[in-house]
mmCIF file with all atom_site columns, C-alpha atoms in Angstrom:
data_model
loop_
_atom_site.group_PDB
_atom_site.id
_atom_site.type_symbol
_atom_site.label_atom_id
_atom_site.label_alt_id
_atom_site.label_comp_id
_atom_site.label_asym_id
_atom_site.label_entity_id
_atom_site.label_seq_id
_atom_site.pdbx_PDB_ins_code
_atom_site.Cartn_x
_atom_site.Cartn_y
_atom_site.Cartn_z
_atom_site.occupancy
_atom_site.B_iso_or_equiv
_atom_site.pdbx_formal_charge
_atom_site.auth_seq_id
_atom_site.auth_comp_id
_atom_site.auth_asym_id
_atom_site.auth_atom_id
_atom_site.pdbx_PDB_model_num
ATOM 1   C CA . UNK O 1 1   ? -55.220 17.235 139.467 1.00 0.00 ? 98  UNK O CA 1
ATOM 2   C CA . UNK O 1 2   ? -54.581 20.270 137.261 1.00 0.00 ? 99  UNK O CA 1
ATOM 3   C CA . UNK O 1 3   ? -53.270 21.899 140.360 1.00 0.00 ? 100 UNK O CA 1
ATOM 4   C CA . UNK O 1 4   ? -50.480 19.384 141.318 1.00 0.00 ? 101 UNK O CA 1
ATOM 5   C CA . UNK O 1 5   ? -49.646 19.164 137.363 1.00 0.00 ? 102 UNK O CA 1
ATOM 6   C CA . UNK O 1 6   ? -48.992 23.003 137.346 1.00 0.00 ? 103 UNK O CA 1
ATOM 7   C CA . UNK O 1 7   ? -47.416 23.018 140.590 1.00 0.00 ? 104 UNK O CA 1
ATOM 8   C CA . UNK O 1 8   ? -44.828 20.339 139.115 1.00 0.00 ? 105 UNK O CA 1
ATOM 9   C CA . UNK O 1 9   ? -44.447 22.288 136.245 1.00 0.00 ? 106 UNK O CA 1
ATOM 10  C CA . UNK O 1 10  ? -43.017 25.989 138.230 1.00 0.00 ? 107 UNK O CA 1
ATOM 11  C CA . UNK O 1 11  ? -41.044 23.369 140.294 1.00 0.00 ? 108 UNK O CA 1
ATOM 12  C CA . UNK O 1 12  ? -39.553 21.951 137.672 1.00 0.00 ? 109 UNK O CA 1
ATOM 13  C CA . UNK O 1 13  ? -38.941 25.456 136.262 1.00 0.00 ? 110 UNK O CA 1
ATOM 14  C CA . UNK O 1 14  ? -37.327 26.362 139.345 1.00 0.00 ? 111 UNK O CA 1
ATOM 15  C CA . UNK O 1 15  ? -34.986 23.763 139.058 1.00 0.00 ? 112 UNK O CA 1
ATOM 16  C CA . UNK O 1 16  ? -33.636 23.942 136.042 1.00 0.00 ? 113 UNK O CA 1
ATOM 17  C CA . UNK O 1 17  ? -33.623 27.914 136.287 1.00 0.00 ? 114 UNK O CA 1
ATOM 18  C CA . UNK O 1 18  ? -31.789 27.025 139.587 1.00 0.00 ? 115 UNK O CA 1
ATOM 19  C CA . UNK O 1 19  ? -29.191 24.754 137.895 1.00 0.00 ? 116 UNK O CA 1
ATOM 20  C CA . UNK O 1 20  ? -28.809 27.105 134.648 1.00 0.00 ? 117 UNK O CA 1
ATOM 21  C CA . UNK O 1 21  ? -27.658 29.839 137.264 1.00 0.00 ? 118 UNK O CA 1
ATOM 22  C CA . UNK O 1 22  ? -25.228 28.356 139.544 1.00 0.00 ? 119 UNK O CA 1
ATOM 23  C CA . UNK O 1 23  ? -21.701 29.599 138.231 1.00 0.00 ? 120 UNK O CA 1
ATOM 24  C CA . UNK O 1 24  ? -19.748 27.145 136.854 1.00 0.00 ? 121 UNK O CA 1
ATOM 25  C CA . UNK O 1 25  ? -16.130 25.967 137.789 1.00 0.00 ? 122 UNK O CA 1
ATOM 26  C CA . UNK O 1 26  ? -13.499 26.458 136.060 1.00 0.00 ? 123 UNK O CA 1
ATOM 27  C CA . UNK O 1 27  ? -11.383 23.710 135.019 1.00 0.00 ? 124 UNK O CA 1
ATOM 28  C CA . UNK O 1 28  ? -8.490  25.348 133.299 1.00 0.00 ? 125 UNK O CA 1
ATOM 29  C CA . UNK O 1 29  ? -7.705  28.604 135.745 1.00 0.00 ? 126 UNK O CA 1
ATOM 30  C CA . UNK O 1 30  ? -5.560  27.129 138.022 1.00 0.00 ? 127 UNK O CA 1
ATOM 31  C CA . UNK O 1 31  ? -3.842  24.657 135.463 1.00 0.00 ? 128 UNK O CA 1
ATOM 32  C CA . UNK O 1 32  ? -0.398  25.876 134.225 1.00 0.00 ? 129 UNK O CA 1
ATOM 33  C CA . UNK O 1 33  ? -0.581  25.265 130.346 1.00 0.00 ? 130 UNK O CA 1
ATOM 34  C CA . UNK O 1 34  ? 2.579   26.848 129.377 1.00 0.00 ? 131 UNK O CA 1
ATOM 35  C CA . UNK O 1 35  ? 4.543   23.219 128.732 1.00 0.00 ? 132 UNK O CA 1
ATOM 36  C CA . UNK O 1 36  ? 1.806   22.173 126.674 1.00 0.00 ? 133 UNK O CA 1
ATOM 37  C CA . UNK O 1 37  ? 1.933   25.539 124.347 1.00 0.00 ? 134 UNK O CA 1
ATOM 38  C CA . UNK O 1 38  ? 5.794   25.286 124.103 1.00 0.00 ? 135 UNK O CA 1
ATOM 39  C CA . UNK O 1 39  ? 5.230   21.281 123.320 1.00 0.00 ? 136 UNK O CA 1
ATOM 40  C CA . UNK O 1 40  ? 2.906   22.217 120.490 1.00 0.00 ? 137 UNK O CA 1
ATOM 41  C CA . UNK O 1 41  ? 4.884   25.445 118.973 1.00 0.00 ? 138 UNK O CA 1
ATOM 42  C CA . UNK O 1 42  ? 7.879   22.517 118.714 1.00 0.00 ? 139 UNK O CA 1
ATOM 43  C CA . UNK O 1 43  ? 5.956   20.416 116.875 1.00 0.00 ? 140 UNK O CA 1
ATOM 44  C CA . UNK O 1 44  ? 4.538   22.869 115.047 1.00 0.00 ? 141 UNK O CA 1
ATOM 45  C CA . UNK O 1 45  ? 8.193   24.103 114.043 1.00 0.00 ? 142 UNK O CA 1
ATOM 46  C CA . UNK O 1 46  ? 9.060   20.482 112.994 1.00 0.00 ? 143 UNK O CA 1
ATOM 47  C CA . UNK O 1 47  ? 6.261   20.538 110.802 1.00 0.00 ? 144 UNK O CA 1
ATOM 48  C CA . UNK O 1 48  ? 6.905   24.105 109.205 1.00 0.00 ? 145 UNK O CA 1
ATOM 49  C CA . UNK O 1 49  ? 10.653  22.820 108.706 1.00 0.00 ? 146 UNK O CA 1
ATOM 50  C CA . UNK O 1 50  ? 9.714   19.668 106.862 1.00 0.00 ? 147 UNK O CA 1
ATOM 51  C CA . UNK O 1 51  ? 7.300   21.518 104.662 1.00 0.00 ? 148 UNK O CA 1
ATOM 52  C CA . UNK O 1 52  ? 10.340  24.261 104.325 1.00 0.00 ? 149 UNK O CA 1
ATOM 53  C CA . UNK O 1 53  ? 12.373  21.598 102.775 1.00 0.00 ? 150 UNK O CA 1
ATOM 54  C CA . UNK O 1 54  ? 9.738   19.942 100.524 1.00 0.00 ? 151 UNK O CA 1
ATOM 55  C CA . UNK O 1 55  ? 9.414   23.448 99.266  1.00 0.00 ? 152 UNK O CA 1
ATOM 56  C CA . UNK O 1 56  ? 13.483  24.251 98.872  1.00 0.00 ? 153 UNK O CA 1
ATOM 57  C CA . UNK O 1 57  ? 14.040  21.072 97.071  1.00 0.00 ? 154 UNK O CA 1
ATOM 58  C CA . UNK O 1 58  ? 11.326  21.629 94.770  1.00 0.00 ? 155 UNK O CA 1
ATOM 59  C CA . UNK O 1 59  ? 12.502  25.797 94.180  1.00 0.00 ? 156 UNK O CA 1
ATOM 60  C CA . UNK O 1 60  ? 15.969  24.493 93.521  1.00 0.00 ? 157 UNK O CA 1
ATOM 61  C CA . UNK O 1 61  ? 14.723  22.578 90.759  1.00 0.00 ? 158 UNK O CA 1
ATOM 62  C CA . UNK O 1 62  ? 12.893  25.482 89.213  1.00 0.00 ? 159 UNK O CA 1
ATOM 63  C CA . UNK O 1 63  ? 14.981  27.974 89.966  1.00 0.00 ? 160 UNK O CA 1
ATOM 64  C CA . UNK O 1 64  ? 14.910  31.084 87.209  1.00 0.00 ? 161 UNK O CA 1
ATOM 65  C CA . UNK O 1 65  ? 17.802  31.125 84.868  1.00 0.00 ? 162 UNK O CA 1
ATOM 66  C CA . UNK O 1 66  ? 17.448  34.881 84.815  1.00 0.00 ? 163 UNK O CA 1
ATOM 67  C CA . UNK O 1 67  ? 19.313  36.248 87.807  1.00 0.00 ? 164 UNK O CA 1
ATOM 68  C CA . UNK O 1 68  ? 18.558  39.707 87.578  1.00 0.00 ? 165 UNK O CA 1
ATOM 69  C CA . UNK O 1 69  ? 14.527  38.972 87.992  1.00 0.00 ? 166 UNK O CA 1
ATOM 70  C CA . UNK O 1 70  ? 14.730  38.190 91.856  1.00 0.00 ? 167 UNK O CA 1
ATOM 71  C CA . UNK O 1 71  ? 12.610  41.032 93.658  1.00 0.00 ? 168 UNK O CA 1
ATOM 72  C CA . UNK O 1 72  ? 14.042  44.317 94.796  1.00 0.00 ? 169 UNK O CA 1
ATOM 73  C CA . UNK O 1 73  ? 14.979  44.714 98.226  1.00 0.00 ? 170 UNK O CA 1
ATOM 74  C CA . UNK O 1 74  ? 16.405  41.274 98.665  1.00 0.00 ? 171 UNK O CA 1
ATOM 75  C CA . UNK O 1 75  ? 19.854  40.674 99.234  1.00 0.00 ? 172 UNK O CA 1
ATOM 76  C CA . UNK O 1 76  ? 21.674  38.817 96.625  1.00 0.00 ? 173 UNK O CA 1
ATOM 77  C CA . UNK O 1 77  ? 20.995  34.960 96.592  1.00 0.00 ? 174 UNK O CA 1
ATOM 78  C CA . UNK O 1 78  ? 18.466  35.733 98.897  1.00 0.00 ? 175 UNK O CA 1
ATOM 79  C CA . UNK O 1 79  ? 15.161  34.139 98.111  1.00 0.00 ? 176 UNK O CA 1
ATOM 80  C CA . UNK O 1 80  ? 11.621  35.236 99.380  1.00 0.00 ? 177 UNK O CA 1
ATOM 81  C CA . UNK O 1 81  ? 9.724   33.294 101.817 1.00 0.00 ? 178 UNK O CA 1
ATOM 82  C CA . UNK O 1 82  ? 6.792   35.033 102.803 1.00 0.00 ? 179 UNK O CA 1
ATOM 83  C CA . UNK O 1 83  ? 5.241   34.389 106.160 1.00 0.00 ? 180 UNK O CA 1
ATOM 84  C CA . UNK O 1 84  ? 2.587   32.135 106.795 1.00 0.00 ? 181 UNK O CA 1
ATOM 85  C CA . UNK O 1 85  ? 1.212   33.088 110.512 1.00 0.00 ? 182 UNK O CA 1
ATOM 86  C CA . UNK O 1 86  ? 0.186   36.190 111.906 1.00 0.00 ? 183 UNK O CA 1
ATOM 87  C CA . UNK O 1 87  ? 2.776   36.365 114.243 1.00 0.00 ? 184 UNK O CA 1
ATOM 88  C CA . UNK O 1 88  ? 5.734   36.117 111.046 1.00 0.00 ? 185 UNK O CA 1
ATOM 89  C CA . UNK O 1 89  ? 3.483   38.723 109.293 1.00 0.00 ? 186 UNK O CA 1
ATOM 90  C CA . UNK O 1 90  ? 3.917   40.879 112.207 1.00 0.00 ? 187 UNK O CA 1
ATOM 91  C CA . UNK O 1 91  ? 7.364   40.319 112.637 1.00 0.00 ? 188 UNK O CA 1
ATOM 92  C CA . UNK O 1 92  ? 8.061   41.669 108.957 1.00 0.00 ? 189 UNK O CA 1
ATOM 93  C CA . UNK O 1 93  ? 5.226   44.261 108.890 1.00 0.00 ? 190 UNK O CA 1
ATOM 94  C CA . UNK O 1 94  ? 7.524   45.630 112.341 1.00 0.00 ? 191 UNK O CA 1
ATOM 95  C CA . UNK O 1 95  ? 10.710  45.351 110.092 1.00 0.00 ? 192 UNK O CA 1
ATOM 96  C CA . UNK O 1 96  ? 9.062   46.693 107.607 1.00 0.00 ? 193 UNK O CA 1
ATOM 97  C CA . UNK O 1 97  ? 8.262   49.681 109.579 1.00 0.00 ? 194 UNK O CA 1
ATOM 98  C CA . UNK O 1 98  ? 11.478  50.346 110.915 1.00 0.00 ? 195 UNK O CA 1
ATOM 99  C CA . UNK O 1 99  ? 13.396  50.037 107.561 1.00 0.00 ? 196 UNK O CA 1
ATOM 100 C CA . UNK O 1 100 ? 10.914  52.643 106.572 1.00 0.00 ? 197 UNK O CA 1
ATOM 101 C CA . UNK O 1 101 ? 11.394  55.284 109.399 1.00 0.00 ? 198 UNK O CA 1
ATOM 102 C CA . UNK O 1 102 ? 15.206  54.731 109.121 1.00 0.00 ? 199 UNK O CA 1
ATOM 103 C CA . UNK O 1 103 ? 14.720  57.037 105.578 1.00 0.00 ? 200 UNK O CA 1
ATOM 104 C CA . UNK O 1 104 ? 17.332  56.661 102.688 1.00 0.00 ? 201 UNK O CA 1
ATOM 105 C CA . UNK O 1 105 ? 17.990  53.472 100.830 1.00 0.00 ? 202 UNK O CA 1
ATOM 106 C CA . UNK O 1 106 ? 16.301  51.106 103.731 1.00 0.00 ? 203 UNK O CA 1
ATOM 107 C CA . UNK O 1 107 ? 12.856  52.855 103.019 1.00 0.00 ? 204 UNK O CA 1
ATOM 108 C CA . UNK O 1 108 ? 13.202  52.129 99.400  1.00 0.00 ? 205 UNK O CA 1
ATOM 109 C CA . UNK O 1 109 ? 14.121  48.578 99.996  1.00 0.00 ? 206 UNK O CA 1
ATOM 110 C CA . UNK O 1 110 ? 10.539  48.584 102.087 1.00 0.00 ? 207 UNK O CA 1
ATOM 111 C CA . UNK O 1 111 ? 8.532   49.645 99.619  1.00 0.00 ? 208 UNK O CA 1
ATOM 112 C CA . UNK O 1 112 ? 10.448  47.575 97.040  1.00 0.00 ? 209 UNK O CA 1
ATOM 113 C CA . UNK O 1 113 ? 9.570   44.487 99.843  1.00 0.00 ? 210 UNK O CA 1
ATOM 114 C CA . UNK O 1 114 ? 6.208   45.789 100.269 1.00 0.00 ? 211 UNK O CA 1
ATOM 115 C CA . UNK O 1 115 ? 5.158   45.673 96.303  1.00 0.00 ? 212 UNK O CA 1
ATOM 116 C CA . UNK O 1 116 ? 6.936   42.039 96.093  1.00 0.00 ? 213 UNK O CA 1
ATOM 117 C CA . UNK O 1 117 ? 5.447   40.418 99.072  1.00 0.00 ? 214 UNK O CA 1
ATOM 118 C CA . UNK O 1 118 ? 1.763   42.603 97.758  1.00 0.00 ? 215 UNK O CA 1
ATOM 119 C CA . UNK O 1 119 ? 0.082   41.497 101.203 1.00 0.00 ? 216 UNK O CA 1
ATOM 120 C CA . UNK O 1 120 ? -3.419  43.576 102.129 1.00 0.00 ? 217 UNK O CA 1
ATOM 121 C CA . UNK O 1 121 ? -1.181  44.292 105.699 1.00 0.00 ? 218 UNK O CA 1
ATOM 122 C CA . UNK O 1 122 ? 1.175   46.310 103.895 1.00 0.00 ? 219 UNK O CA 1
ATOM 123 C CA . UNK O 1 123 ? -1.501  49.328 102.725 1.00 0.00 ? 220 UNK O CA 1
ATOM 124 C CA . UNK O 1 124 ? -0.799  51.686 105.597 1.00 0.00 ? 221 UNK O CA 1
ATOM 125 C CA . UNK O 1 125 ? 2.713   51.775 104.522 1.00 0.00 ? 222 UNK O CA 1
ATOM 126 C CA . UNK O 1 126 ? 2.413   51.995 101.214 1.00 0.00 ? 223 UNK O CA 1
ATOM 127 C CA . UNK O 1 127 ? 0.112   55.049 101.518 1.00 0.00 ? 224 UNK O CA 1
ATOM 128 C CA . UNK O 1 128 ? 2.821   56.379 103.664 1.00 0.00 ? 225 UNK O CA 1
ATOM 129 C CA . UNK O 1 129 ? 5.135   55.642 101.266 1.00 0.00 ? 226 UNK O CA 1
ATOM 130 C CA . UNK O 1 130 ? 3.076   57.644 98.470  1.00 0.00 ? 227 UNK O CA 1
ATOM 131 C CA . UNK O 1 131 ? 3.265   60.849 100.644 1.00 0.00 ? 228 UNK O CA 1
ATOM 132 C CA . UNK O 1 132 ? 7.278   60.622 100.913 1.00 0.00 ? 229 UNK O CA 1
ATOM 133 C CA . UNK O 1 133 ? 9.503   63.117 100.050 1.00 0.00 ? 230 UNK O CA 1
ATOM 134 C CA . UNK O 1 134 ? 11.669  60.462 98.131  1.00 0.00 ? 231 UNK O CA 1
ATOM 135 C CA . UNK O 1 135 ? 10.546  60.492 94.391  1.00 0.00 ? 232 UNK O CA 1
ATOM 136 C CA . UNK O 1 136 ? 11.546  56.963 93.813  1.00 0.00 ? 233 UNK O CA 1
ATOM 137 C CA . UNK O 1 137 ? 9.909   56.092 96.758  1.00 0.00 ? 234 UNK O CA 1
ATOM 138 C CA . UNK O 1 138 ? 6.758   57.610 95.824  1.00 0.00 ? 235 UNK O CA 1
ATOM 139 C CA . UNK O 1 139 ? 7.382   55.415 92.788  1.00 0.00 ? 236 UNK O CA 1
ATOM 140 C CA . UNK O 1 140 ? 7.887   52.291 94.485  1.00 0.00 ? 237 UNK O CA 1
ATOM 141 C CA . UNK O 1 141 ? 4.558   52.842 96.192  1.00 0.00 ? 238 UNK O CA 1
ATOM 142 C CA . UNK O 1 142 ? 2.455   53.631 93.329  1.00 0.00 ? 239 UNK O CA 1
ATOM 143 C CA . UNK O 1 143 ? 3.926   50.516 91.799  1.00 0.00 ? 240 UNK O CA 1
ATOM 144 C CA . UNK O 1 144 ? 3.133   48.764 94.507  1.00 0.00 ? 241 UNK O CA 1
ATOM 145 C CA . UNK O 1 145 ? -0.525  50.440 95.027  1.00 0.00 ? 242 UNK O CA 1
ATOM 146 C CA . UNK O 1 146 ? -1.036  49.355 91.762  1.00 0.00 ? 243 UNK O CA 1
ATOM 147 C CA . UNK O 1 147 ? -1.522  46.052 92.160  1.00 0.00 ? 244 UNK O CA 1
ATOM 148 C CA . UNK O 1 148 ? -4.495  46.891 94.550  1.00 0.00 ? 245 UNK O CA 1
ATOM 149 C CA . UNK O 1 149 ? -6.516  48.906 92.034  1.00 0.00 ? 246 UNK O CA 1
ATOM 150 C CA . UNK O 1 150 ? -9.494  47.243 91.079  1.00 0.00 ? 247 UNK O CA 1
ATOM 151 C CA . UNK O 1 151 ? -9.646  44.446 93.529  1.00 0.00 ? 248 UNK O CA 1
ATOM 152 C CA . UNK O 1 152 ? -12.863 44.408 95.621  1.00 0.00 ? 249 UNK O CA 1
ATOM 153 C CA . UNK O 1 153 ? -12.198 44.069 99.294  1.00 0.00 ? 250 UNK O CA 1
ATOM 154 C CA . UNK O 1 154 ? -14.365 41.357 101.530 1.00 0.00 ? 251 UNK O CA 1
ATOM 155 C CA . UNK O 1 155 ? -16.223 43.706 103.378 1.00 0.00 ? 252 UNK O CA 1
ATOM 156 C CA . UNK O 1 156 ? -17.924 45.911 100.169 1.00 0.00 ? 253 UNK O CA 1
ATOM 157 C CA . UNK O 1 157 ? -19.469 42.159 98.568  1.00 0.00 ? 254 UNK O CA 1
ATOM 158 C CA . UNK O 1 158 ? -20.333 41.206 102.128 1.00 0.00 ? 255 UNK O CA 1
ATOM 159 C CA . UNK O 1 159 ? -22.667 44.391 103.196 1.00 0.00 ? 256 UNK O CA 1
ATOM 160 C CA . UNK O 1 160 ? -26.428 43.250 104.292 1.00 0.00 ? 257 UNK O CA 1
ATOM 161 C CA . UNK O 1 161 ? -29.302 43.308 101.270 1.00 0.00 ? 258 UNK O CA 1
ATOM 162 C CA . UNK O 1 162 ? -31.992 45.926 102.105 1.00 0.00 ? 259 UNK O CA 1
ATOM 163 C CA . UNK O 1 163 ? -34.827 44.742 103.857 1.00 0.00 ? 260 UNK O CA 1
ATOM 164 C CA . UNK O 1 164 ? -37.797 44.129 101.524 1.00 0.00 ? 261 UNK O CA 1
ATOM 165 C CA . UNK O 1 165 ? -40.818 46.478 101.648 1.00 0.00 ? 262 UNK O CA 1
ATOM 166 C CA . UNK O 1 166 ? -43.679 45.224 103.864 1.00 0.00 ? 263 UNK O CA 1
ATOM 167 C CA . UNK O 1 167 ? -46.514 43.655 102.351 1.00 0.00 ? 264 UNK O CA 1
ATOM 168 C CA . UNK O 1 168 ? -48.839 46.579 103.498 1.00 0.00 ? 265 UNK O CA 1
ATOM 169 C CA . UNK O 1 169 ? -52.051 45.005 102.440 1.00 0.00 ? 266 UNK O CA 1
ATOM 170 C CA . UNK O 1 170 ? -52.155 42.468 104.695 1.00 0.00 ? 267 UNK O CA 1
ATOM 171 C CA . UNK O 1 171 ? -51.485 44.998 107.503 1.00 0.00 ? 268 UNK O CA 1
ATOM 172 C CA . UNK O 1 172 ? -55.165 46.304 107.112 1.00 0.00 ? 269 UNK O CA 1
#
């Protein structure tokens, strides 16, 4: 009896070792899913847009009555509107970049972009922008750089505890 129980039990291993193994199919690799992705950005640009208006109608009620307080770098009237996906954050870090290698007055406006918008992404640049040649861009990106001073970054408050000592008297 004990012979047919184990014998049932390394079949049964077998079998599932068997089924865990087979490869499986794939579902998705043949299906084109570019209409859906286009579908969804639309609708996902609807959405944006409609929140992009709540937001307008509620800044034109509290606009500032101080003109000369909008951030530097912006053209006049111009308001600031951030992005909110890594693919607009990209898009601006690139201009960003650009504006910056083009030297002169655009690389000031950068800096002056990059210490409104004070976004973690902008660092590299604004350590660039402290080894310029340009004094008031040097300026620009200290004042910007200054806004990151002190701030603890997710990675230092997230590193592992030491391990605790082992209880070496119950090892003899």
């Amino acid at each position: 009896m004990t012979q047919a129980l184990s014998g049932a039990a390394i079949a049964a291993v077998i079998a599932v070792c068997w089924l865990l193994g087979r490869p499986r199919p794939k579902i998705l690799r043949s299906t084109d899913t570019s209409a859906v992705a286009a579908l969804n950005r639309g609708q996902m640009e609807l959405v944006l847009e409609a929140a992009g208006g709540a937001a307008t109608a509620t800044a034109a009620t509290d606009q500032d009555p101080d003109p000369g307080s909008e951030d530097p770098g912006l053209a006049d009237g111009e308001t600031p509107s951030w992005p909110r996906d890594q693919r607009q954050r990209g898009l601006l870090l690139r201009q960003l970049e650009q504006q910056f290698l083009a030297g002169g007055e655009p690389r000031r406006q950068a800096m002056a972009v990059c210490g409104a918008w004070n976004h973690r992404d902008t660092l590299p640049l604004i350590r660039r922008g402290l080894r310029d040649s340009d004094p008031s861009v040097v300026g620009l990106a200290a004042e910007a750089m200054a806004a990151f001073r002190g701030r603890s970054t997710a990675a230092a408050s997230a590193q592992p505890t030491a391990k605790p000592p082992r209880n070496v008297s119950r090892t003899r």
